[in-house]
């Protein structure tokens, strides 16, 4: 069985969970997970862990993300995307490129955003999209988000924009808010994630093209300082024994001859204890 991380360029129509299931069947394991769920209508970068690689997911960069989106003006759907029913229609005012640039710029920086009802957020253990499908209405609290970069163009009733945003930002909601500031309504007809941190979709594979060699150990994806162990220290780390480490960092990734061993955290002075074994 293979273990590690693979970058997938998800196609439209697949749920993120379906990607996990397809790869699990192909590589004969139930231990498959992903980082940063994509909606079924969305495409682009999905980081998937297989086998022991699932232990790495909490340590992989899951911060800023970049998206390309198409916003259709004049209609609003129940889900903010093409899979929902049209629930509102509104005229589209004249929108110049200058006006569009002004509105997009108004979203730069930190703000608060209320997550959509159709989302994977769990309230009392139940995903919001399941409650929404039953017609239940739950009040969601706004969350702080940051839009680092945003730009776009308009042609007819469509706006194409690119945005670099913080973790937890819903581009469907951002699209609806852009339409509102332009004096109309809108929904996303397409959405593509092109990067997560420094990881780019250009390095990803279509799910049908993934080979064993495309699944990598994952060391390069972990955003932690690394310390190399000798054989004695490696044996101790694999048994969860406390280690004395000379480092200024409070959490470190321990490796032995380029193989992952464990993540250790500072307990006191130079004494570190195991947080998670990665072997």
C-alpha positions as semicolon CSV with decimal commas, in nm:
position;residue;x (nm);y (nm);z (nm)
1;X;0,000;0,000;0,000
2;X;0,121;0,348;-0,083
3;X;0,144;0,622;0,180
4;X;0,179;0,995;0,131
5;X;0,037;1,306;-0,033
6;X;-0,094;1,355;-0,385
7;X;-0,210;1,677;-0,550
8;X;-0,533;1,640;-0,745
9;X;-0,683;1,877;-1,002
10;X;-1,046;1,803;-0,917
11;X;-1,293;1,802;-1,201
12;X;-1,640;1,951;-1,197
13;X;-1,913;1,724;-1,063
14;X;-1,693;1,535;-0,817
15;X;-1,741;1,588;-0,446
16;X;-1,417;1,604;-0,250
17;X;-1,527;1,288;-0,068
18;X;-1,574;1,109;-0,401
19;X;-1,213;1,190;-0,486
20;X;-1,110;1,026;-0,157
21;X;-1,323;0,719;-0,232
22;X;-1,190;0,676;-0,586
23;X;-0,829;0,695;-0,468
24;X;-0,900;0,468;-0,173
25;X;-1,036;0,196;-0,402
26;X;-0,748;0,236;-0,645
27;X;-0,481;0,208;-0,376
28;X;-0,669;-0,042;-0,157
29;X;-0,708;0,160;0,161
30;X;-0,988;0,317;0,363
31;X;-0,742;0,568;0,506
32;X;-0,782;0,866;0,270
33;X;-0,852;1,230;0,352
34;X;-0,826;1,574;0,198
35;X;-0,746;1,929;0,297
36;X;-0,981;2,214;0,207
37;X;-1,310;2,083;0,068
38;X;-1,418;2,198;-0,279
39;X;-1,784;2,222;-0,380
40;X;-1,900;1,974;-0,648
41;X;-1,928;2,249;-0,912
42;X;-1,578;2,376;-0,834
43;X;-1,255;2,253;-0,989
44;X;-0,889;2,282;-0,903
45;X;-0,637;2,201;-0,636
46;X;-0,722;1,940;-0,375
47;X;-0,454;1,807;-0,139
48;X;-0,523;1,439;-0,069
49;X;-0,351;1,216;0,187
50;X;-0,336;0,839;0,148
51;X;-0,257;0,574;0,410
52;X;-0,014;0,699;0,673
53;X;-0,008;1,030;0,486
54;X;-0,333;1,122;0,664
55;X;-0,123;1,182;0,976
56;X;0,036;1,477;0,795
57;X;-0,285;1,670;0,720
58;X;-0,286;1,878;1,043
59;X;0,065;2,002;0,959
60;X;0,020;2,097;0,594
61;X;-0,023;2,465;0,509
62;X;-0,396;2,539;0,479
63;X;-0,394;2,916;0,485
64;X;-0,425;3,158;0,197
65;X;-0,591;3,027;-0,117
66;X;-0,626;3,169;-0,468
67;X;-0,941;3,125;-0,676
68;X;-1,063;3,210;-1,025
69;X;-1,438;3,264;-1,044
70;X;-1,714;3,362;-1,285
71;X;-1,998;3,565;-1,138
72;X;-2,326;3,579;-1,330
73;X;-2,519;3,896;-1,256
74;X;-2,896;3,942;-1,247
75;X;-2,992;3,613;-1,081
76;X;-2,950;3,475;-0,731
77;X;-2,968;3,105;-0,647
78;X;-3,045;2,928;-0,321
79;X;-2,692;2,791;-0,302
80;X;-2,491;3,075;-0,457
81;X;-2,384;2,842;-0,738
82;X;-2,541;2,676;-1,046
83;X;-2,674;2,381;-0,847
84;X;-2,939;2,583;-0,664
85;X;-3,277;2,717;-0,771
86;X;-3,312;3,078;-0,887
87;X;-3,474;3,261;-0,597
88;X;-3,437;3,621;-0,710
89;X;-3,389;3,818;-1,030
90;X;-3,289;4,182;-1,055
91;X;-3,194;4,427;-1,326
92;X;-2,827;4,489;-1,390
93;X;-2,721;4,855;-1,385
94;X;-2,455;4,986;-1,619
95;X;-2,119;4,880;-1,480
96;X;-1,799;5,038;-1,604
97;X;-1,455;4,887;-1,554
98;X;-1,378;5,175;-1,318
99;X;-1,688;5,099;-1,111
100;X;-1,599;4,729;-1,098
101;X;-1,243;4,805;-0,988
102;X;-1,374;5,036;-0,716
103;X;-1,615;4,774;-0,582
104;X;-1,357;4,494;-0,588
105;X;-1,104;4,712;-0,408
106;X;-1,358;4,775;-0,131
107;X;-1,327;4,408;-0,030
108;X;-0,952;4,422;0,028
109;X;-0,835;4,370;0,383
110;X;-1,004;4,217;0,685
111;X;-1,381;4,195;0,717
112;X;-1,654;3,967;0,848
113;X;-1,842;3,714;0,639
114;X;-2,146;3,505;0,727
115;X;-2,098;3,148;0,595
116;X;-2,365;3,020;0,355
117;X;-2,638;2,783;0,471
118;X;-2,526;2,535;0,207
119;X;-2,186;2,458;0,357
120;X;-2,006;2,177;0,537
121;X;-1,994;2,372;0,865
122;X;-2,138;2,160;1,145
123;X;-2,387;2,290;1,401
124;X;-2,451;2,043;1,684
125;X;-2,272;1,781;1,475
126;X;-2,494;1,827;1,168
127;X;-2,350;1,975;0,842
128;X;-2,533;2,294;0,748
129;X;-2,618;2,175;0,398
130;X;-2,820;1,887;0,545
131;X;-3,018;2,127;0,764
132;X;-3,071;2,359;0,466
133;X;-3,209;2,076;0,252
134;X;-3,465;2,005;0,526
135;X;-3,571;2,369;0,519
136;X;-3,424;2,441;0,861
137;X;-3,287;2,789;0,921
138;X;-2,993;2,828;1,157
139;X;-2,838;3,160;1,247
140;X;-2,471;3,153;1,158
141;X;-2,220;3,382;1,323
142;X;-1,995;3,595;1,102
143;X;-1,631;3,498;1,071
144;X;-1,328;3,715;1,014
145;X;-1,178;3,680;0,667
146;X;-0,908;3,862;0,472
147;X;-0,901;3,937;0,101
148;X;-0,535;3,990;0,014
149;X;-0,573;4,048;-0,360
150;X;-0,867;4,077;-0,598
151;X;-0,907;4,185;-0,961
152;X;-1,156;4,126;-1,237
153;X;-1,316;4,214;-1,568
154;X;-1,674;4,236;-1,695
155;X;-1,826;4,123;-2,021
156;X;-2,201;4,131;-2,067
157;X;-2,362;3,998;-1,750
158;X;-2,053;3,810;-1,634
159;X;-1,769;3,915;-1,409
160;X;-1,452;3,709;-1,406
161;X;-1,240;3,770;-1,100
162;X;-0,932;3,631;-0,926
163;X;-0,900;3,651;-0,548
164;X;-0,636;3,553;-0,295
165;X;-0,810;3,504;0,038
166;X;-0,759;3,371;0,389
167;X;-0,866;3,029;0,508
168;X;-1,240;3,001;0,565
169;X;-1,343;3,254;0,300
170;X;-1,645;3,147;0,095
171;X;-1,608;3,269;-0,262
172;X;-1,979;3,206;-0,326
173;X;-2,062;3,460;-0,057
174;X;-1,795;3,700;-0,183
175;X;-1,953;3,679;-0,529
176;X;-2,299;3,758;-0,390
177;X;-2,157;4,052;-0,195
178;X;-1,981;4,188;-0,505
179;X;-2,309;4,171;-0,698
180;X;-2,492;4,348;-0,414
181;X;-2,243;4,636;-0,409
182;X;-2,289;4,668;-0,784
183;X;-2,664;4,713;-0,730
184;X;-2,786;4,371;-0,838
185;X;-2,772;4,001;-0,746
186;X;-2,553;3,720;-0,870
187;X;-2,425;3,363;-0,836
188;X;-2,105;3,182;-0,924
189;X;-2,127;2,977;-1,242
190;X;-1,769;2,852;-1,209
191;X;-1,501;2,837;-0,943
192;X;-1,144;2,710;-0,964
193;X;-0,885;2,691;-0,687
194;X;-0,541;2,751;-0,828
195;X;-0,326;2,751;-0,514
196;X;-0,309;2,673;-0,144
197;X;-0,020;2,858;0,014
198;X;0,280;2,789;-0,208
199;X;0,125;2,475;-0,360
200;X;0,003;2,533;-0,717
201;X;-0,254;2,346;-0,923
202;X;-0,006;2,325;-1,211
203;X;0,169;2,053;-1,010
204;X;-0,154;1,853;-0,964
205;X;-0,278;1,547;-1,152
206;X;-0,616;1,456;-1,295
207;X;-0,760;1,178;-1,081
208;X;-0,749;0,927;-1,371
209;X;-0,379;0,993;-1,430
210;X;-0,246;0,936;-1,076
211;X;0,032;0,678;-1,054
212;X;0,215;0,534;-0,753
213;X;0,509;0,767;-0,812
214;X;0,280;1,072;-0,790
215;X;0,220;0,998;-0,421
216;X;0,505;1,161;-0,231
217;X;0,611;1,129;0,131
218;X;0,499;1,484;0,206
219;X;0,792;1,632;0,396
220;X;0,806;1,933;0,167
221;X;0,441;2,016;0,236
222;X;0,479;2,039;0,614
223;X;0,525;2,390;0,744
224;X;0,743;2,303;1,044
225;X;1,117;2,337;1,114
226;X;1,297;2,006;1,062
227;X;1,553;1,832;1,281
228;X;1,755;1,528;1,172
229;X;1,797;1,244;1,420
230;X;2,071;0,987;1,465
231;X;1,972;0,623;1,486
232;X;1,955;0,621;1,867
233;X;1,732;0,927;1,885
234;X;1,516;0,788;1,604
235;X;1,449;0,469;1,805
236;X;1,350;0,678;2,108
237;X;1,120;0,901;1,902
238;X;0,947;0,600;1,751
239;X;0,869;0,485;2,103
240;X;0,745;0,827;2,214
241;X;1,033;0,883;2,456
242;X;1,110;1,238;2,575
243;X;1,399;1,396;2,389
244;X;1,641;1,676;2,472
245;X;1,658;1,895;2,162
246;X;1,863;2,208;2,108
247;X;1,630;2,433;1,909
248;X;1,455;2,770;1,948
249;X;1,135;2,630;1,800
250;X;0,851;2,498;2,016
251;X;0,733;2,240;1,762
252;X;0,957;2,047;1,524
253;X;0,937;1,779;1,258
254;X;1,182;1,497;1,328
255;X;1,332;1,309;1,033
256;X;1,578;1,026;0,991
257;X;1,761;1,000;0,660
258;X;1,481;1,200;0,491
259;X;1,208;0,975;0,634
260;X;0,942;1,121;0,862
261;X;0,954;1,009;1,223
262;X;0,740;1,231;1,445
263;X;0,630;1,578;1,548
264;X;0,765;1,681;1,889
265;X;0,663;1,980;2,104
266;X;0,847;2,160;2,381
267;X;0,746;2,070;2,735
268;X;1,012;2,261;2,926
269;X;1,356;2,408;2,858
270;X;1,511;2,168;2,603
271;X;1,277;1,880;2,686
272;X;1,041;1,779;2,404
273;X;0,759;1,524;2,399
274;X;0,586;1,344;2,114
275;X;0,274;1,499;1,966
276;X;0,228;1,252;1,681
277;X;0,421;0,967;1,526
278;X;0,443;0,982;1,147
279;X;0,602;0,645;1,068
